[in-house]
Short mmCIF file of C-alpha atoms and ligand atoms in Angstrom, two decimals:
data_model
loop_
_atom_site.label_atom_id
_atom_site.label_comp_id
_atom_site.label_asym_id
_atom_site.label_seq_id
_atom_site.Cartn_x
_atom_site.Cartn_y
_atom_site.Cartn_z
CA TYR A 22 79.47 -6.47 31.70
CA ALA A 23 81.99 -5.99 28.86
CA LYS A 24 81.02 -9.13 26.95
CA SER A 25 77.30 -8.40 27.27
CA ARG A 26 77.93 -4.89 25.94
CA ALA A 27 79.94 -6.14 22.96
CA LEU A 28 77.29 -8.74 22.12
CA PHE A 29 74.56 -6.13 22.40
CA ALA A 30 76.39 -3.88 19.92
CA ALA A 31 76.72 -6.84 17.52
CA ALA A 32 73.10 -7.88 18.02
CA ARG A 33 71.75 -4.46 17.14
CA GLU A 34 73.25 -4.76 13.68
CA VAL A 35 71.06 -7.75 12.86
CA ILE A 36 68.17 -7.78 15.34
CA PRO A 37 66.04 -4.64 15.67
CA SER A 38 66.69 -3.32 19.21
CA GLY A 39 69.12 -6.20 19.71
CA VAL A 40 66.83 -8.35 21.81
CA ASN A 41 64.21 -10.87 20.73
CA SER A 42 62.42 -11.25 24.02
CA THR A 43 59.65 -8.99 25.24
CA ALA A 44 62.02 -7.63 27.89
CA ARG A 45 63.41 -5.41 25.10
CA ALA A 46 61.44 -2.27 25.80
CA THR A 47 62.69 -1.79 29.33
CA TRP A 48 66.05 -3.47 29.11
CA SER A 49 67.39 -1.39 26.27
CA GLY A 50 67.03 1.92 28.05
CA TRP A 51 69.36 1.46 31.00
CA ASP A 52 73.01 0.67 31.27
CA PRO A 53 74.27 -2.05 31.49
CA HIS A 54 71.66 -3.66 29.27
CA PRO A 55 70.78 -6.23 28.42
CA LEU A 56 72.62 -9.10 30.02
CA PHE A 57 73.53 -11.86 27.61
CA VAL A 58 72.94 -15.18 29.26
CA GLU A 59 75.25 -18.13 29.28
CA GLY A 60 72.94 -20.49 31.14
CA GLY A 61 70.88 -21.22 34.16
CA ASP A 62 70.68 -23.82 36.87
CA GLY A 63 67.79 -24.05 39.31
CA SER A 64 67.23 -20.61 40.82
CA HIS A 65 70.48 -19.22 39.38
CA LEU A 66 71.47 -17.59 36.13
CA ARG A 67 74.96 -16.94 34.72
CA ASP A 68 75.74 -14.15 32.27
CA VAL A 69 78.46 -14.22 29.63
CA ASP A 70 80.76 -12.12 31.83
CA GLY A 71 80.72 -14.81 34.49
CA ASN A 72 78.36 -13.04 36.91
CA ASP A 73 76.01 -15.26 38.87
CA TYR A 74 72.52 -14.13 39.86
CA ILE A 75 69.66 -15.39 41.96
CA ASP A 76 67.02 -15.24 39.26
CA TYR A 77 63.54 -13.84 39.96
CA LEU A 78 62.88 -13.04 36.29
CA LEU A 79 62.50 -16.75 35.51
CA GLY A 80 62.12 -16.20 31.79
CA LEU A 81 59.08 -13.96 32.48
CA GLY A 82 57.50 -16.75 34.51
CA PRO A 83 57.75 -20.12 32.76
CA MET A 84 60.72 -21.42 34.75
CA ILE A 85 58.57 -22.20 37.77
CA LEU A 86 60.56 -25.40 38.37
CA GLY A 87 63.84 -23.50 38.03
CA HIS A 88 66.20 -23.65 35.08
CA ARG A 89 66.88 -27.04 33.52
CA PRO A 90 64.40 -28.95 35.69
CA PRO A 91 65.90 -32.44 35.35
CA LYS A 92 62.70 -34.46 35.00
CA VAL A 93 61.22 -32.17 32.35
CA THR A 94 64.47 -31.90 30.42
CA ASP A 95 65.08 -35.65 30.51
CA ALA A 96 61.54 -36.44 29.40
CA VAL A 97 61.75 -34.04 26.47
CA VAL A 98 65.17 -35.26 25.32
CA LYS A 99 63.98 -38.86 25.50
CA ALA A 100 60.79 -38.08 23.57
CA ILE A 101 62.62 -36.21 20.83
CA ARG A 102 65.14 -39.04 20.46
CA GLU A 103 62.60 -41.85 20.50
CA GLN A 104 59.51 -40.30 18.92
CA GLY A 105 60.15 -37.13 16.96
CA THR A 106 58.75 -33.63 17.25
CA VAL A 107 55.78 -32.78 15.02
CA PHE A 108 53.31 -35.13 13.36
CA ALA A 109 50.13 -33.08 12.97
CA LEU A 110 48.36 -36.24 14.06
CA PRO A 111 47.21 -36.94 17.57
CA ALA A 112 49.11 -38.99 20.13
CA ALA A 113 47.75 -40.76 23.19
CA ALA A 114 49.83 -38.55 25.49
CA GLU A 115 47.57 -35.58 24.66
CA ILE A 116 44.68 -37.29 26.43
CA GLY A 117 46.74 -37.85 29.56
CA LEU A 118 47.88 -34.24 29.65
CA THR A 119 44.39 -32.89 29.10
CA ARG A 120 42.97 -35.17 31.81
CA SER A 121 45.58 -33.92 34.28
CA MET A 122 44.74 -30.31 33.48
CA ILE A 123 41.02 -30.95 33.87
CA ALA A 124 41.64 -32.68 37.20
CA ALA A 125 43.75 -29.77 38.44
CA VAL A 126 41.83 -26.70 37.28
CA PRO A 127 38.25 -26.20 38.55
CA SER A 128 36.64 -24.66 35.45
CA LEU A 129 38.14 -26.99 32.84
CA GLU A 130 35.79 -29.50 31.26
CA GLN A 131 37.61 -29.61 27.93
CA VAL A 132 40.93 -28.21 26.73
CA ARG A 133 42.66 -27.33 23.46
CA LEU A 134 46.42 -27.00 23.29
CA CYS A 135 48.29 -24.28 21.43
CA ASN A 136 51.71 -22.67 21.52
CA THR A 137 51.61 -19.27 23.21
CA GLY A 138 49.51 -17.26 25.60
CA THR A 139 48.73 -14.86 22.78
CA GLU A 140 47.10 -17.65 20.79
CA ALA A 141 45.22 -19.00 23.79
CA VAL A 142 43.61 -15.61 24.43
CA LEU A 143 42.81 -15.14 20.76
CA TYR A 144 41.00 -18.49 20.79
CA ALA A 145 39.07 -17.72 23.95
CA VAL A 146 37.88 -14.37 22.61
CA ARG A 147 36.89 -15.87 19.28
CA LEU A 148 34.97 -18.62 21.02
CA ALA A 149 33.18 -16.17 23.31
CA ARG A 150 32.00 -14.09 20.35
CA ALA A 151 30.81 -17.18 18.49
CA PHE A 152 29.03 -18.65 21.53
CA THR A 153 27.19 -15.49 22.55
CA GLY A 154 26.65 -14.06 19.09
CA ARG A 155 27.81 -10.74 20.54
CA ASN A 156 30.76 -8.63 19.49
CA LYS A 157 32.03 -6.51 22.37
CA ILE A 158 34.73 -7.51 24.84
CA ILE A 159 35.36 -5.81 28.15
CA ARG A 160 38.98 -5.75 29.18
CA PHE A 161 40.92 -3.69 31.70
CA GLU A 162 43.48 -0.92 31.66
CA GLY A 163 47.00 -2.14 32.28
CA MET A 164 46.42 -5.79 31.51
CA TYR A 165 48.35 -7.58 28.83
CA HIS A 166 46.77 -10.45 26.96
CA GLY A 167 49.36 -11.04 24.27
CA PHE A 168 50.31 -9.02 21.25
CA SER A 169 47.53 -9.87 18.84
CA ASP A 170 45.97 -6.75 17.36
CA GLY A 171 42.56 -7.63 18.78
CA VAL A 172 43.36 -7.23 22.46
CA TYR A 173 46.73 -5.52 22.31
CA TRP A 174 47.66 -3.09 24.99
CA SER A 175 50.61 -0.79 24.74
CA LYS A 176 52.48 -0.15 27.95
CA HIS A 177 52.55 3.60 27.45
CA PRO A 178 50.51 5.33 30.14
CA GLY A 179 47.33 6.77 28.79
CA LEU A 180 47.84 5.54 25.26
CA ASN A 181 45.00 3.09 25.39
CA VAL A 182 42.51 5.19 27.28
CA ALA A 183 40.22 7.78 25.82
CA GLY A 184 37.42 9.47 27.67
CA SER A 185 36.96 10.19 31.33
CA ASP A 186 36.57 7.82 34.26
CA ARG A 187 32.81 7.69 33.80
CA ALA A 188 32.84 7.51 30.02
CA PRO A 189 34.52 4.19 29.48
CA VAL A 190 35.25 4.41 25.79
CA ALA A 191 38.73 3.29 25.03
CA VAL A 192 40.88 2.88 22.01
CA PRO A 193 43.95 0.71 21.72
CA GLN A 194 46.28 2.82 19.65
CA GLY A 195 49.80 2.82 18.41
CA PRO A 196 51.94 2.59 15.32
CA GLY A 197 51.19 -0.61 13.44
CA LEU A 198 47.83 -1.21 15.10
CA PRO A 199 44.56 -0.94 13.20
CA SER A 200 43.58 2.70 13.30
CA GLY A 201 40.30 4.27 14.25
CA ILE A 202 38.03 3.57 17.16
CA ASP A 203 37.64 -0.14 17.75
CA SER A 204 34.12 -0.18 19.01
CA SER A 205 34.34 -3.85 19.92
CA LEU A 206 36.61 -3.20 22.91
CA ILE A 207 35.52 -1.59 26.14
CA ILE A 208 38.50 -0.91 28.39
CA LEU A 209 37.70 -0.24 32.03
CA PRO A 210 39.72 0.48 35.15
CA TRP A 211 40.10 -2.66 37.26
CA ASN A 212 38.77 -3.19 40.79
CA ASP A 213 35.72 -1.00 40.12
CA THR A 214 32.67 -3.20 40.63
CA ALA A 215 30.15 -0.36 40.33
CA LEU A 216 31.45 0.71 36.94
CA LEU A 217 31.54 -2.86 35.62
CA ARG A 218 27.97 -3.38 36.80
CA GLU A 219 26.85 -0.12 35.23
CA VAL A 220 28.41 -0.91 31.85
CA ILE A 221 27.10 -4.48 31.72
CA GLU A 222 23.63 -3.47 32.82
CA ARG A 223 23.56 -0.87 30.06
CA GLN A 224 25.21 -2.81 27.24
CA GLY A 225 25.22 -6.44 28.39
CA HIS A 226 23.22 -7.62 25.38
CA GLU A 227 26.15 -6.58 23.16
CA ILE A 228 28.97 -7.92 25.31
CA ALA A 229 30.43 -11.35 24.59
CA ALA A 230 32.93 -11.57 27.42
CA VAL A 231 34.79 -9.96 30.25
CA LEU A 232 38.46 -10.78 29.78
CA THR A 233 40.62 -10.36 32.86
CA GLU A 234 43.71 -11.57 34.62
CA PRO A 235 42.41 -12.79 38.00
CA VAL A 236 45.42 -11.12 39.59
CA MET A 237 46.73 -8.16 37.64
CA CYS A 238 50.28 -9.22 36.80
CA ASN A 239 51.10 -6.91 33.92
CA THR A 240 50.94 -3.67 35.83
CA GLY A 241 53.32 -4.88 38.46
CA CYS A 242 51.20 -6.99 40.73
CA ILE A 243 47.76 -5.80 41.85
CA LEU A 244 45.38 -8.01 43.79
CA PRO A 245 41.64 -8.20 43.26
CA GLU A 246 39.90 -6.45 46.11
CA PRO A 247 37.87 -8.80 48.31
CA GLY A 248 34.67 -9.72 46.50
CA TYR A 249 35.69 -8.25 43.14
CA LEU A 250 36.14 -11.53 41.28
CA GLU A 251 32.97 -12.89 42.87
CA ALA A 252 31.09 -9.78 41.74
CA MET A 253 32.47 -10.17 38.22
CA ARG A 254 31.19 -13.73 38.20
CA GLU A 255 27.75 -12.74 39.45
CA ILE A 256 27.28 -9.81 37.05
CA THR A 257 28.49 -11.68 33.96
CA ARG A 258 26.39 -14.73 34.70
CA LYS A 259 23.28 -12.64 35.17
CA HIS A 260 23.68 -11.02 31.75
CA GLY A 261 24.87 -14.02 29.73
CA VAL A 262 28.33 -12.50 29.38
CA LEU A 263 31.17 -15.04 29.46
CA LEU A 264 33.91 -14.63 32.03
CA ILE A 265 37.40 -15.37 30.70
CA PHE A 266 40.29 -15.65 33.14
CA ASP A 267 43.63 -15.10 31.48
CA GLU A 268 45.73 -17.34 33.71
CA VAL A 269 48.83 -17.23 31.54
CA ILE A 270 50.80 -15.97 34.55
CA THR A 271 48.69 -17.18 37.47
CA GLY A 272 47.93 -20.66 36.11
CA PHE A 273 49.89 -23.48 37.73
CA ARG A 274 51.59 -20.79 39.83
CA LEU A 275 49.20 -19.45 42.46
CA ALA A 276 48.06 -23.03 42.96
CA LEU A 277 47.98 -26.16 40.86
CA GLY A 278 44.49 -25.03 39.87
CA GLY A 279 45.59 -21.42 39.27
CA ALA A 280 43.98 -18.27 40.60
CA GLN A 281 40.51 -19.73 40.08
CA ALA A 282 41.32 -22.43 42.64
CA HIS A 283 43.07 -19.95 44.94
CA TYR A 284 40.12 -17.52 44.99
CA GLY A 285 37.35 -20.05 44.45
CA VAL A 286 35.83 -18.22 41.47
CA THR A 287 35.07 -20.26 38.36
CA PRO A 288 35.28 -18.62 34.93
CA ASP A 289 33.65 -19.93 31.77
CA LEU A 290 36.88 -20.07 29.80
CA SER A 291 40.50 -19.71 30.80
CA THR A 292 43.92 -19.53 29.21
CA PHE A 293 47.24 -21.01 30.31
CA ALA A 294 50.87 -20.92 29.18
CA LYS A 295 54.13 -20.15 31.02
CA GLY A 296 54.07 -22.41 34.11
CA LEU A 297 52.31 -25.19 32.22
CA GLY A 298 55.37 -26.31 30.29
CA GLY A 299 58.20 -26.00 32.79
CA GLY A 300 59.97 -23.70 30.31
CA PHE A 301 58.92 -25.27 27.04
CA PRO A 302 56.53 -23.45 24.72
CA VAL A 303 53.06 -24.81 25.32
CA ALA A 304 49.75 -23.09 26.01
CA ALA A 305 46.12 -24.04 26.39
CA MET A 306 42.60 -22.70 26.33
CA GLY A 307 39.66 -24.47 27.89
CA GLY A 308 36.49 -24.36 29.88
CA ARG A 309 32.82 -25.26 29.66
CA LYS A 310 31.97 -28.19 27.43
CA ASP A 311 28.95 -26.48 25.88
CA ILE A 312 31.18 -23.61 24.75
CA MET A 313 34.03 -25.85 23.62
CA ALA A 314 31.45 -27.73 21.52
CA LEU A 315 31.76 -24.93 18.96
CA VAL A 316 35.31 -26.06 18.36
CA ALA A 317 34.22 -29.70 18.17
CA ASP A 318 31.65 -29.04 15.47
CA GLY A 319 33.96 -26.76 13.49
CA THR A 320 31.94 -23.56 14.04
CA VAL A 321 35.06 -21.95 15.47
CA SER A 322 38.33 -22.84 13.84
CA MET A 323 41.56 -23.30 15.71
CA ALA A 324 44.76 -24.26 14.02
CA GLY A 325 48.49 -24.34 14.52
CA THR A 326 51.19 -26.44 12.91
CA TYR A 327 52.91 -26.89 16.24
CA ALA A 328 49.83 -27.27 18.45
CA ALA A 329 50.25 -30.30 20.75
CA ASN A 330 53.66 -31.14 19.32
CA VAL A 331 55.67 -33.84 21.08
CA ILE A 332 57.95 -31.38 22.92
CA ALA A 333 55.02 -29.36 24.24
CA VAL A 334 52.97 -32.33 25.39
CA THR A 335 55.91 -34.18 26.93
CA ALA A 336 57.15 -31.10 28.76
CA ALA A 337 53.71 -30.26 30.13
CA ILE A 338 53.08 -33.82 31.33
CA ALA A 339 56.43 -33.88 33.15
CA ALA A 340 55.95 -30.39 34.58
CA LEU A 341 52.44 -31.14 35.85
CA GLN A 342 53.68 -34.33 37.45
CA GLU A 343 56.31 -32.32 39.35
CA LEU A 344 53.84 -29.59 40.32
CA SER A 345 51.33 -32.16 41.57
CA ALA A 346 53.71 -33.74 44.09
CA PRO A 347 52.40 -33.41 47.66
CA GLY A 348 53.54 -30.34 49.59
CA MET A 349 55.00 -28.54 46.56
CA PHE A 350 52.87 -25.40 46.72
CA GLU A 351 53.01 -25.21 50.52
CA ARG A 352 56.78 -25.08 50.29
CA LEU A 353 56.69 -22.57 47.43
CA TYR A 354 54.42 -20.27 49.47
CA LYS A 355 56.64 -20.62 52.52
CA VAL A 356 59.74 -19.51 50.63
CA SER A 357 57.86 -16.80 48.70
CA ASP A 358 56.14 -15.37 51.78
CA ARG A 359 59.43 -15.25 53.66
CA LEU A 360 60.86 -13.19 50.82
CA ARG A 361 57.86 -10.89 50.39
CA LEU A 362 57.42 -10.21 54.12
CA GLY A 363 61.20 -9.95 54.54
CA LEU A 364 61.34 -7.26 51.86
CA GLU A 365 58.49 -5.40 53.54
CA ARG A 366 60.52 -5.35 56.75
CA VAL A 367 63.66 -4.18 54.95
CA PHE A 368 61.84 -1.18 53.47
CA ASP A 369 60.11 -0.41 56.77
CA GLU A 370 63.44 -0.38 58.57
CA ALA A 371 64.98 1.82 55.88
CA ARG A 372 61.90 4.10 56.04
CA ILE A 373 61.28 3.85 52.31
CA ALA A 374 57.60 4.02 51.44
CA THR A 375 56.68 0.87 49.53
CA ARG A 376 53.83 -1.51 48.94
CA VAL A 377 55.06 -5.04 48.42
CA VAL A 378 52.03 -6.52 46.72
CA GLY A 379 51.37 -10.03 45.55
CA VAL A 380 50.24 -13.49 46.33
CA GLY A 381 52.59 -16.40 46.94
CA PRO A 382 55.22 -16.72 44.25
CA VAL A 383 54.36 -13.57 42.26
CA PHE A 384 54.67 -10.04 43.60
CA GLN A 385 56.06 -6.59 42.95
CA VAL A 386 57.59 -3.80 45.00
CA TRP A 387 55.75 -0.52 44.44
CA PHE A 388 57.71 2.52 45.55
CA SER A 389 54.70 4.45 46.65
CA ASP A 390 52.94 5.69 49.75
CA HIS A 391 49.58 5.09 48.08
CA ASP A 392 47.70 1.84 47.79
CA ILE A 393 47.73 0.69 44.17
CA ARG A 394 44.29 -0.59 43.10
CA ASN A 395 44.57 -0.33 39.35
CA TYR A 396 46.59 0.96 36.44
CA ARG A 397 45.69 4.60 37.01
CA ASP A 398 47.04 4.46 40.58
CA ALA A 399 50.24 2.84 39.33
CA ALA A 400 50.74 5.45 36.63
CA ARG A 401 50.09 8.31 39.07
CA HIS A 402 51.68 7.16 42.30
CA ALA A 403 54.57 4.77 41.67
CA ASN A 404 58.11 6.17 41.81
CA HIS A 405 59.89 4.67 38.82
CA GLU A 406 63.22 6.36 39.50
CA LEU A 407 63.44 4.71 42.92
CA PHE A 408 62.48 1.41 41.35
CA ARG A 409 65.32 1.76 38.89
CA LEU A 410 67.86 2.45 41.66
CA TRP A 411 66.53 -0.55 43.55
CA TRP A 412 66.78 -2.76 40.48
CA GLU A 413 70.34 -1.66 39.67
CA GLY A 414 71.43 -2.01 43.30
CA MET A 415 70.10 -5.53 43.46
CA LEU A 416 71.68 -6.49 40.13
CA ASP A 417 75.06 -5.28 41.39
CA ARG A 418 74.57 -7.53 44.41
CA GLY A 419 73.77 -10.61 42.36
CA VAL A 420 69.97 -10.56 42.38
CA LEU A 421 68.14 -10.37 39.08
CA PHE A 422 64.54 -9.45 38.50
CA HIS A 423 62.74 -7.75 35.65
CA PRO A 424 63.86 -4.15 35.27
CA GLY A 425 60.33 -2.96 34.58
CA ALA A 426 58.37 -1.43 37.45
CA TYR A 427 55.25 -2.83 35.77
CA GLU A 428 56.56 -6.39 35.93
CA ASN A 429 56.86 -9.01 38.67
CA LEU A 430 59.28 -10.94 40.81
CA PHE A 431 58.70 -14.64 40.27
CA VAL A 432 59.74 -17.27 42.79
CA SER A 433 60.35 -20.85 41.65
CA PHE A 434 60.27 -24.22 43.35
CA ALA A 435 64.06 -24.18 43.03
CA HIS A 436 64.50 -21.11 45.26
CA SER A 437 65.85 -22.05 48.67
CA ASP A 438 65.86 -20.45 52.09
CA ASP A 439 69.49 -19.62 51.43
CA ASP A 440 68.51 -17.73 48.26
CA VAL A 441 65.98 -15.77 50.31
CA ASP A 442 68.55 -14.96 53.02
CA ARG A 443 71.02 -13.73 50.43
CA THR A 444 68.34 -11.71 48.63
CA LEU A 445 67.26 -10.04 51.87
CA ALA A 446 70.88 -9.24 52.75
CA ALA A 447 71.31 -7.64 49.31
CA ALA A 448 68.03 -5.77 49.78
CA ARG A 449 69.17 -4.38 53.15
CA GLU A 450 72.35 -3.01 51.58
CA THR A 451 70.51 -1.65 48.56
CA ALA A 452 67.80 0.00 50.67
CA ARG A 453 70.50 1.76 52.69
CA ALA A 454 72.17 2.99 49.50
CA ILE A 455 69.16 4.36 47.60
N1 PMP B 514 48.33 -13.15 28.88
C1 PMP B 514 49.04 -12.76 29.94
C2 PMP B 514 48.33 -12.48 31.23
C3 PMP B 514 50.42 -12.62 29.87
O1 PMP B 514 51.11 -12.21 30.93
C4 PMP B 514 51.07 -12.91 28.64
C5 PMP B 514 52.57 -12.82 28.49
N2 PMP B 514 53.25 -12.11 29.43
C6 PMP B 514 50.29 -13.32 27.56
C7 PMP B 514 48.94 -13.44 27.72
C8 PMP B 514 50.92 -13.66 26.26
O2 PMP B 514 51.60 -14.85 26.33
P1 PMP B 514 52.76 -15.23 25.30
O3 PMP B 514 53.90 -14.31 25.58
O4 PMP B 514 53.06 -16.67 25.59
O5 PMP B 514 52.19 -15.03 23.93
#
């Protein structure tokens, strides 16, 4: 890793912490970190020292078609050459893209495009407050909805939680964030239907929305317990509270229609990014027409110089076309399930207590002999030192995933059975060594 190390030293002179991506916080702590990338191809990544990896980081999720997906890349290059990049005027292609999204995702009646997941969430929250005329937002411990000050969550255990389990008053805090108690946010533990019901029954008239990832993918991977999403839907509907699914990770990944299609629960608004663009920066927010009408009539403003730019729209159209091909998700689940169940077996055989938790192409390995239901369980029961040894052992054997225990392994359509075999062989060796 000599070249990566030298580049990291040079980068730190000019880039605070040396890394622009959000992987900074975890990557900078361990050695050798971070890897400087030369390029990627399909399911593989090459670093500047010539090491080749099977890549389960996938750019934090967007590279669902693998690196340099030919059809997306070709379409974008052609569009840039023949059309341009930004006009701040609409193009017909936007209608086609939006129609495809509406056809694919159950809750979408109308859609607005933007650039990042952070923006999409910001828009959804703003719209929910305007539509309901209420101010408070319920969100959940351990979820990440982008780095806007309004819904920011810092990944330091306990930092965002004040009060006891039964006194759900919470304060997002940290250097640089607005100080004082933000009474507009209520932050609850996830997978606790009784508590959610209690809070909404008490304060529902003040609550604009419940904002949640349908699968918790920013505290490792934690699944909704059976009936939890359905209960959320029922309680919010009863009290006129909007339900927002943040599908930035799960959208176009758990299924073409996202987690809402996978679980059959329909939110009022939802947000998308990552998988939508096949690796190009594009995001979206959409949902019920009567709510989106507030954007149409200008009550709620949305802006963005780069919103619906040619690159974004072209990439998303090409990516959705690929994702919509028959049999794509069945194959993705087959490969992903082989890997997830294979890893379970590896740890069983090595007698290392783990929970390999996830759904289809997104999962995480918890080194724990406890079930992990929410952020508090993860903070209390997961063994981060073992995770680190596991991560380093796999990296040494040519398998790359995010070094954070609170992150995920992502599988792409480019991953093959051979990749899975090689990953499981590396896992067997690593499990023996740790
Ligand atoms: N919501 C969720 C669920 C996310 O996982 C992320 C990014 N990891 C975001 C929002 C923010 O998206 P972006 O990084 O594109 O701003």
